[in-house]
CSV table of C-alpha atoms in Angstrom, one decimal:
chain,number,residue,atom,x,y,z
A,1,MET,CA,28.9,77.6,-147.0
A,2,GLU,CA,28.1,73.9,-146.9
A,3,GLU,CA,29.9,73.7,-143.8
A,4,LYS,CA,28.0,76.4,-142.3
A,5,LYS,CA,24.7,74.7,-143.1
A,6,ALA,CA,25.8,71.4,-141.8
A,7,LYS,CA,26.9,72.9,-138.6
A,8,ALA,CA,23.7,74.8,-138.5
A,9,LYS,CA,21.7,71.2,-139.0
A,10,ALA,CA,23.7,69.7,-136.3
A,11,PHE,CA,22.6,72.8,-133.8
A,12,LEU,CA,19.0,72.4,-134.6
A,13,LEU,CA,19.2,68.7,-133.9
A,14,PHE,CA,20.5,69.0,-130.4
A,15,PHE,CA,18.6,72.0,-129.7
A,16,PHE,CA,15.6,70.2,-130.6
A,17,PHE,CA,16.2,67.4,-128.4
A,18,SER,CA,17.2,69.7,-125.6
A,19,VAL,CA,14.0,71.8,-125.7
A,20,PHE,CA,12.0,68.6,-125.5
A,21,ILE,CA,13.3,67.3,-122.4
A,22,THR,CA,13.3,70.5,-120.8
A,23,LEU,CA,9.8,71.1,-121.3
A,24,SER,CA,9.0,67.4,-120.2
A,25,THR,CA,10.9,68.2,-117.0
A,26,ALA,CA,9.0,71.5,-116.4
A,27,THR,CA,5.7,69.9,-116.7
A,28,LYS,CA,6.4,66.8,-114.7
A,29,GLU,CA,5.9,64.6,-117.7
A,30,THR,CA,7.1,61.2,-116.8
A,31,GLN,CA,6.5,57.6,-117.1
A,32,THR,CA,7.0,54.4,-114.8
A,33,LEU,CA,10.0,52.2,-115.7
A,34,ILE,CA,9.2,48.6,-114.3
A,35,LEU,CA,12.5,47.2,-113.2
A,36,HIS,CA,13.5,43.7,-114.5
A,37,PRO,CA,16.9,41.7,-114.2
A,38,LEU,CA,19.1,41.1,-117.1
A,39,PRO,CA,17.5,38.2,-119.0
A,40,SER,CA,19.2,34.8,-119.2
A,41,GLN,CA,20.2,32.9,-122.3
A,42,PRO,CA,17.4,32.1,-124.8
A,43,THR,CA,16.7,28.7,-125.9
A,44,LEU,CA,16.5,27.2,-129.2
A,45,TYR,CA,13.3,25.1,-130.2
A,46,TRP,CA,12.8,23.6,-133.7
A,47,PRO,CA,9.6,21.8,-133.9
A,48,GLU,CA,9.6,19.0,-136.2
A,49,LEU,CA,7.7,19.3,-139.5
A,50,GLU,CA,4.5,17.1,-139.6
A,51,THR,CA,4.9,15.3,-142.9
A,52,ASP,CA,1.6,13.6,-142.5
A,53,GLN,CA,-0.3,16.8,-142.9
A,54,PRO,CA,-1.9,17.6,-146.2
A,55,ASP,CA,-0.4,20.5,-148.1
A,56,PRO,CA,-2.6,23.9,-147.8
A,57,GLU,CA,-4.5,25.0,-150.8
A,58,PRO,CA,-2.4,27.4,-152.9
A,59,GLU,CA,-4.6,30.5,-152.2
A,60,SER,CA,-4.4,29.8,-148.5
A,61,ALA,CA,-0.7,29.0,-148.5
A,62,SER,CA,1.6,31.3,-146.3
A,63,LEU,CA,5.1,31.2,-145.3
A,64,SER,CA,6.3,31.6,-141.7
A,65,VAL,CA,9.8,31.3,-140.1
A,66,SER,CA,10.7,31.4,-136.4
A,67,LEU,CA,13.1,34.1,-134.9
A,68,HIS,CA,16.0,33.2,-132.6
A,69,HIS,CA,18.1,35.5,-130.6
A,70,ILE,CA,21.7,35.2,-131.4
A,71,ASP,CA,22.4,34.8,-127.7
A,72,ALA,CA,21.0,31.4,-128.1
A,73,LEU,CA,24.2,30.2,-129.9
A,74,SER,CA,26.3,31.2,-126.7
A,75,SER,CA,26.2,28.0,-124.4
A,76,ASN,CA,26.8,28.3,-120.4
A,77,LYS,CA,27.0,32.1,-120.5
A,78,THR,CA,25.7,34.2,-117.3
A,79,PRO,CA,23.4,37.2,-118.1
A,80,HIS,CA,26.1,39.7,-117.5
A,81,GLU,CA,28.4,37.7,-119.8
A,82,LEU,CA,25.8,37.8,-122.6
A,83,PHE,CA,25.2,41.5,-122.0
A,84,THR,CA,29.0,42.2,-122.4
A,85,GLN,CA,29.0,40.2,-125.8
A,86,ARG,CA,25.9,42.4,-126.9
A,87,LEU,CA,27.9,45.4,-126.4
A,88,GLN,CA,31.1,44.0,-128.0
A,89,ARG,CA,29.1,43.2,-131.3
A,90,ASP,CA,27.5,46.6,-131.0
A,91,ALA,CA,30.5,48.4,-131.0
A,92,ALA,CA,32.0,46.3,-134.0
A,93,ARG,CA,28.9,46.9,-136.0
A,94,VAL,CA,28.7,50.7,-135.3
A,95,LYS,CA,32.4,50.8,-136.5
A,96,ILE,CA,31.8,49.1,-139.7
A,97,ASN,CA,28.6,51.2,-140.3
A,98,GLN,CA,30.3,54.3,-139.9
A,99,THR,CA,33.4,53.7,-142.1
A,100,GLY,CA,32.4,51.1,-144.3
A,101,PHE,CA,34.3,48.3,-146.1
A,102,GLY,CA,37.2,50.0,-148.1
A,103,SER,CA,36.8,53.0,-146.5
A,104,GLN,CA,39.2,56.2,-147.1
A,105,PRO,CA,42.8,56.3,-145.7
A,106,GLY,CA,42.7,57.4,-142.0
A,107,SER,CA,39.4,55.6,-141.1
A,108,SER,CA,39.4,53.0,-138.6
A,109,PHE,CA,38.2,50.0,-140.7
A,110,SER,CA,39.6,49.6,-144.2
A,111,SER,CA,41.4,46.9,-146.3
A,112,SER,CA,43.4,47.3,-149.5
A,113,VAL,CA,42.5,45.7,-152.5
A,114,ILE,CA,45.7,44.3,-154.5
A,115,SER,CA,46.5,42.3,-157.4
A,116,GLY,CA,47.0,38.4,-157.1
A,117,LEU,CA,49.6,38.4,-159.9
A,118,ALA,CA,52.5,38.4,-157.3
A,119,GLN,CA,50.8,35.2,-155.9
A,120,GLY,CA,50.4,33.7,-159.5
A,121,SER,CA,46.7,34.3,-159.5
A,122,GLY,CA,44.5,36.7,-161.6
A,123,GLU,CA,42.1,37.3,-158.8
A,124,TYR,CA,42.0,40.5,-156.6
A,125,PHE,CA,43.3,39.9,-153.1
A,126,THR,CA,42.8,41.6,-149.8
A,127,ARG,CA,44.8,40.9,-146.5
A,128,LEU,CA,43.3,40.5,-143.4
A,129,GLY,CA,44.0,39.0,-139.9
A,130,VAL,CA,42.1,35.8,-139.1
A,131,GLY,CA,41.8,34.5,-135.5
A,132,THR,CA,43.1,36.0,-131.9
A,133,PRO,CA,45.9,36.7,-132.0
A,134,PRO,CA,45.4,37.3,-135.8
A,135,ARG,CA,47.1,35.5,-138.7
A,136,TYR,CA,47.5,37.6,-141.7
A,137,LEU,CA,46.5,35.8,-145.1
A,138,TYR,CA,45.5,36.8,-148.5
A,139,MET,CA,41.9,36.2,-149.4
A,140,VAL,CA,40.1,36.5,-152.8
A,141,LEU,CA,37.5,39.0,-153.0
A,142,ASP,CA,34.5,37.7,-154.6
A,143,THR,CA,31.3,39.6,-155.1
A,144,GLY,CA,29.4,36.7,-156.6
A,145,SER,CA,29.5,34.5,-153.7
A,146,ASP,CA,28.6,34.5,-150.1
A,147,VAL,CA,30.4,31.9,-148.0
A,148,VAL,CA,33.6,33.2,-146.3
A,149,TRP,CA,36.1,30.4,-146.2
A,150,LEU,CA,39.7,29.7,-145.7
A,151,GLN,CA,42.1,26.5,-145.9
A,152,CYS,CA,42.5,24.9,-142.6
A,153,ALA,CA,44.7,22.3,-141.0
A,154,PRO,CA,44.7,19.4,-140.9
A,155,CYS,CA,44.5,19.4,-144.9
A,156,LYS,CA,42.8,16.4,-146.2
A,157,LYS,CA,43.8,18.1,-149.5
A,158,CYS,CA,44.8,21.9,-149.8
A,159,TYR,CA,46.0,23.9,-152.9
A,160,SER,CA,49.4,25.8,-152.6
A,161,GLU,CA,49.2,29.3,-150.9
A,162,SER,CA,51.6,32.1,-150.2
A,163,ASP,CA,51.0,31.7,-146.4
A,164,PRO,CA,51.2,28.7,-143.9
A,165,VAL,CA,47.9,27.1,-143.9
A,166,PHE,CA,45.8,28.6,-140.9
A,167,ASP,CA,45.5,26.2,-137.7
A,168,PRO,CA,42.4,26.8,-135.8
A,169,LYS,CA,44.1,25.4,-132.7
A,170,GLY,CA,46.2,28.3,-132.5
A,171,SER,CA,43.1,30.9,-132.1
A,172,ARG,CA,41.3,31.8,-129.0
A,173,THR,CA,38.3,32.9,-130.9
A,174,PHE,CA,37.6,29.9,-133.2
A,175,ALA,CA,34.4,28.6,-132.6
A,176,PRO,CA,32.6,25.2,-134.3
A,177,VAL,CA,29.1,25.9,-135.2
A,178,PRO,CA,26.9,23.2,-133.9
A,179,CYS,CA,25.0,20.8,-136.2
A,180,GLY,CA,21.2,21.9,-136.5
A,181,SER,CA,21.9,25.5,-135.1
A,182,PRO,CA,20.4,28.7,-137.0
A,183,LEU,CA,23.8,29.5,-138.5
A,184,CYS,CA,24.2,26.2,-140.0
A,185,ARG,CA,20.8,26.1,-141.6
A,186,GLN,CA,21.6,29.1,-143.3
A,187,LEU,CA,23.9,27.3,-145.5
A,188,ASP,CA,22.4,26.0,-149.0
A,189,SER,CA,23.9,22.5,-148.2
A,190,PRO,CA,24.4,22.1,-144.6
A,191,GLY,CA,26.1,18.7,-143.3
A,192,CYS,CA,26.9,17.3,-139.9
A,193,ASP,CA,30.1,15.6,-138.6
A,194,ALA,CA,28.2,13.1,-136.3
A,195,ARG,CA,31.3,12.2,-134.3
A,196,LYS,CA,32.4,16.0,-133.6
A,197,LYS,CA,28.7,17.3,-133.7
A,198,VAL,CA,29.9,20.3,-135.7
A,199,CYS,CA,28.1,21.7,-138.9
A,200,GLU,CA,29.8,21.1,-142.2
A,201,TYR,CA,29.6,23.1,-145.2
A,202,GLN,CA,30.3,22.7,-149.1
A,203,VAL,CA,30.7,25.2,-151.8
A,204,SER,CA,31.0,24.7,-155.3
A,205,TYR,CA,32.0,27.3,-158.0
A,206,GLY,CA,31.3,27.3,-162.0
A,207,ASP,CA,34.6,26.6,-162.9
A,208,GLY,CA,34.7,23.4,-161.0
A,209,SER,CA,36.4,24.7,-157.9
A,210,PHE,CA,35.0,23.5,-154.6
A,211,THR,CA,35.6,23.7,-150.8
A,212,VAL,CA,34.5,21.2,-148.1
A,213,GLY,CA,35.1,21.5,-144.2
A,214,ASP,CA,33.7,22.6,-140.9
A,215,PHE,CA,31.5,25.6,-140.3
A,216,ALA,CA,32.7,28.0,-137.6
A,217,THR,CA,32.9,31.6,-136.2
A,218,GLU,CA,36.1,33.6,-135.8
A,219,THR,CA,37.3,37.0,-135.6
A,220,LEU,CA,38.6,38.8,-138.7
A,221,THR,CA,41.2,41.8,-138.3
A,222,PHE,CA,41.5,44.6,-140.6
A,223,ARG,CA,44.1,47.6,-141.2
A,224,ARG,CA,44.3,49.6,-138.0
A,225,ARG,CA,43.6,46.6,-135.9
A,226,ALA,CA,39.7,47.1,-136.3
A,227,SER,CA,38.2,43.4,-136.0
A,228,VAL,CA,35.1,42.1,-136.4
A,229,PRO,CA,33.9,39.0,-134.1
A,230,ARG,CA,32.0,36.1,-134.6
A,231,VAL,CA,32.1,35.8,-138.6
A,232,ALA,CA,30.8,32.8,-140.0
A,233,LEU,CA,33.2,31.1,-142.2
A,234,GLY,CA,33.9,27.8,-143.5
A,235,CYS,CA,37.1,25.9,-142.4
A,236,GLY,CA,38.0,23.9,-145.4
A,237,HIS,CA,40.0,20.7,-145.1
A,238,ASP,CA,39.3,19.6,-148.7
A,239,ASN,CA,39.8,22.5,-151.1
A,240,GLU,CA,40.3,22.2,-154.9
A,241,GLY,CA,40.5,24.8,-157.8
A,242,LEU,CA,41.8,27.9,-159.0
A,243,PHE,CA,42.7,29.5,-155.7
A,244,VAL,CA,46.3,29.8,-156.0
A,245,GLY,CA,48.2,31.8,-153.6
A,246,ALA,CA,45.2,32.9,-151.4
A,247,ALA,CA,44.1,31.2,-148.0
A,248,GLY,CA,40.7,31.4,-149.2
A,249,LEU,CA,37.8,33.6,-150.1
A,250,LEU,CA,35.9,36.7,-148.7
A,251,GLY,CA,32.4,36.4,-149.8
A,252,LEU,CA,31.1,39.7,-150.8
A,253,GLY,CA,27.5,38.9,-152.0
A,254,ARG,CA,24.3,39.8,-150.9
A,255,GLY,CA,23.2,36.4,-149.3
A,256,MET,CA,22.8,36.0,-145.5
A,257,LEU,CA,26.3,34.4,-144.9
A,258,SER,CA,28.4,37.2,-146.7
A,259,PHE,CA,30.7,39.3,-145.0
A,260,PRO,CA,28.9,42.8,-145.7
A,261,THR,CA,25.5,41.1,-144.5
A,262,GLN,CA,27.2,39.6,-141.3
A,263,ALA,CA,29.0,43.1,-140.7
A,264,ASP,CA,26.9,46.4,-142.4
A,265,SER,CA,23.2,46.0,-139.5
A,266,GLY,CA,22.0,45.0,-136.1
A,267,THR,CA,23.0,48.0,-133.8
A,268,SER,CA,21.5,47.8,-130.5
A,269,VAL,CA,22.0,51.2,-128.8
A,270,THR,CA,21.2,54.4,-130.8
A,271,ARG,CA,24.2,56.6,-131.5
A,272,LEU,CA,23.7,60.3,-132.1
A,273,THR,CA,26.2,62.8,-133.1
A,274,ARG,CA,28.4,63.9,-130.3
A,275,PRO,CA,26.3,67.5,-130.0
A,276,ALA,CA,23.0,66.0,-130.2
A,277,TYR,CA,23.8,63.2,-127.5
A,278,GLU,CA,25.3,65.7,-125.0
A,279,ALA,CA,22.2,67.8,-125.2
A,280,LEU,CA,19.9,64.8,-124.8
A,281,ARG,CA,22.1,63.1,-121.9
A,282,ASP,CA,22.5,66.8,-120.0
A,283,ALA,CA,18.7,67.4,-120.3
A,284,PHE,CA,17.8,63.8,-119.3
A,285,GLN,CA,20.1,64.1,-116.3
A,286,VAL,CA,18.3,67.3,-115.3
A,287,GLY,CA,14.9,65.6,-115.4
A,288,ALA,CA,16.4,62.6,-113.5
A,289,ALA,CA,18.2,64.5,-110.9
A,290,ARG,CA,16.4,63.2,-107.9
A,291,LEU,CA,17.4,59.5,-109.1
A,292,LYS,CA,20.5,57.9,-107.4
A,293,ARG,CA,23.5,57.8,-109.7
A,294,ALA,CA,25.6,54.9,-110.3
A,295,PRO,CA,28.9,54.7,-112.1
A,296,GLU,CA,29.6,54.9,-115.7
A,297,TYR,CA,29.5,51.4,-117.3
A,298,SER,CA,31.3,50.3,-120.6
A,299,LEU,CA,30.0,52.9,-123.3
A,300,PHE,CA,27.1,54.2,-120.9
A,301,ASP,CA,28.0,57.5,-119.1
A,302,THR,CA,24.6,57.9,-117.5
A,303,CYS,CA,23.7,55.3,-114.9
A,304,PHE,CA,21.3,55.0,-112.1
A,305,ASP,CA,21.3,52.8,-109.0
A,306,PHE,CA,17.8,51.3,-108.6
A,307,SER,CA,18.8,48.4,-106.4
A,308,GLY,CA,15.9,47.4,-104.1
A,309,MET,CA,13.3,49.1,-106.1
A,310,THR,CA,10.6,47.5,-108.2
A,311,GLN,CA,9.6,50.6,-110.1
A,312,VAL,CA,10.8,54.2,-110.6
A,313,LYS,CA,9.4,57.4,-112.3
A,314,VAL,CA,11.7,58.6,-115.1
A,315,PRO,CA,11.7,61.3,-117.8
A,316,THR,CA,10.1,60.4,-121.1
A,317,VAL,CA,11.8,60.5,-124.4
A,318,VAL,CA,10.3,61.2,-127.7
A,319,LEU,CA,12.2,60.6,-130.9
A,320,HIS,CA,10.7,63.5,-133.3
A,321,PHE,CA,10.7,62.9,-137.2
A,322,ARG,CA,9.3,64.9,-139.9
A,323,GLY,CA,5.5,64.6,-139.5
A,324,ALA,CA,5.5,62.0,-136.7
A,325,ASP,CA,6.6,61.8,-133.0
A,326,VAL,CA,7.5,58.5,-131.5
A,327,SER,CA,7.3,58.3,-127.5
A,328,LEU,CA,9.4,55.5,-126.3
A,329,PRO,CA,8.4,53.3,-123.6
A,330,ALA,CA,10.8,53.5,-120.5
A,331,GLY,CA,12.4,50.1,-120.9
A,332,ASN,CA,13.6,51.1,-124.6
A,333,TYR,CA,16.1,53.7,-123.2
A,334,LEU,CA,16.9,52.7,-119.4
A,335,ILE,CA,18.2,49.2,-119.5
A,336,PRO,CA,19.7,46.7,-116.9
A,337,VAL,CA,23.5,46.2,-117.1
A,338,ASP,CA,24.0,43.9,-114.0
A,339,ASP,CA,22.2,41.8,-111.5
A,340,LYS,CA,22.6,44.6,-108.9
A,341,GLY,CA,19.9,47.0,-110.0
A,342,THR,CA,22.1,49.3,-112.2
A,343,TYR,CA,20.5,50.6,-115.2
A,344,CYS,CA,21.8,53.0,-117.9
A,345,PHE,CA,20.7,55.5,-120.4
A,346,ALA,CA,20.8,53.5,-123.6
A,347,PHE,CA,22.0,56.2,-126.1
A,348,ALA,CA,25.8,56.8,-126.9
A,349,GLY,CA,27.7,59.6,-128.7
A,350,THR,CA,29.7,59.2,-131.7
A,351,MET,CA,32.3,61.6,-133.6
A,352,SER,CA,31.0,60.3,-136.8
A,353,GLY,CA,28.5,62.5,-138.7
A,354,LEU,CA,26.1,59.3,-139.0
A,355,SER,CA,23.4,58.7,-136.3
A,356,ILE,CA,21.9,55.3,-135.6
A,357,ILE,CA,18.7,54.1,-133.9
A,358,GLY,CA,19.5,51.1,-132.2
A,359,ASN,CA,17.0,48.0,-131.9
A,360,ILE,CA,16.7,48.9,-128.2
A,361,GLN,CA,14.7,51.6,-128.8
A,362,GLN,CA,12.7,49.9,-131.8
A,363,GLN,CA,11.4,47.1,-129.4
A,364,GLY,CA,7.7,46.8,-129.3
A,365,PHE,CA,7.0,49.0,-132.5
A,366,ARG,CA,5.9,47.8,-135.7
A,367,VAL,CA,8.0,49.3,-138.6
A,368,VAL,CA,6.4,50.0,-142.1
A,369,PHE,CA,8.5,50.7,-145.1
A,370,ASP,CA,7.1,52.4,-148.1
A,371,LEU,CA,9.7,52.2,-150.7
A,372,ALA,CA,7.9,53.7,-153.1
A,373,GLY,CA,7.0,56.9,-151.2
A,374,SER,CA,10.7,56.9,-149.5
A,375,ARG,CA,8.8,56.8,-146.2
A,376,VAL,CA,9.0,55.1,-142.8
A,377,GLY,CA,6.0,54.5,-140.5
A,378,PHE,CA,6.0,53.5,-136.5
A,379,ALA,CA,3.1,52.2,-134.6
A,380,PRO,CA,3.5,51.4,-130.9
A,381,ARG,CA,2.8,47.9,-129.5
A,382,GLY,CA,2.7,46.4,-132.8
A,383,CYS,CA,4.5,43.4,-131.7
A,384,ALA,CA,5.7,41.3,-128.7
């Protein structure tokens, strides 16, 4: 009975999308898409604090922070390379969102939890691959701390571990984090190696253990070869304490640098369950039948050739929620994928039962969360 209800719910979902797009097409409901090239790499700007300014009065004090796009951390990348990186990050995040850490056997992203007794430790371990190609190492699981770290060569002082110490020179994906970067500033006590211009981290624990070294990003690989790129972690050259047997620690806390936080959010492209996506895509293709098609690109199976044009009329897409409709601007669902005028429909299908509304579709909207009432509100043109 429950299975029938689930199938009926899925059918109603994709039927609803299909009916809306068909009606939009029949009534000539379209909007104008202004064509823009792929954006270049954003720049980082950190204004100096003005120490000679008086402190604000308590009643008027406020807190503000600067937001910077993650692409600002990638140096000397072309717009096309940056876009490819975004899709790779997107796919990795979706994989984690759909299956979760430590998910059931048979999923594409999982990791076993094992006792550390065989390695001479009373901690719980997991085994995962670090770097490219992956080197499989034992890592302590710690839900009470955030920073992911492992022992790295060359060691100033390292404790005994079951596997050879990780050498970052043997990995193609190891990348030091620059001093003063947004990622470096997320550390509680960031430092800087002035000679190498590399961010340094240090973490101390209640039992007197500590780790000190370079802060970097690296790829982590789990069972079934599922990998998570650009995970921020410490490459420890001075490590002392009660971590015997393990190569390092996988921080599973709730802070900004914990593995779940870096991996569980940030999906760009909206994913819909396969029946819903196919109905939406097919209806959109009917409404866009007069537009010149282009070959598929990466995960996008509906693309168009807008080369030589400055604007174009496209079908309108609306997201229907209980009690509210969200009409999307054309730029929120048709996006450039190269510098040749190719635009693709920024939705994708998934075999999972989980649908995700990506941040491309949310751009330009103010989102309000009513936690007490379990409601979410949307307002157009609420932000830049």
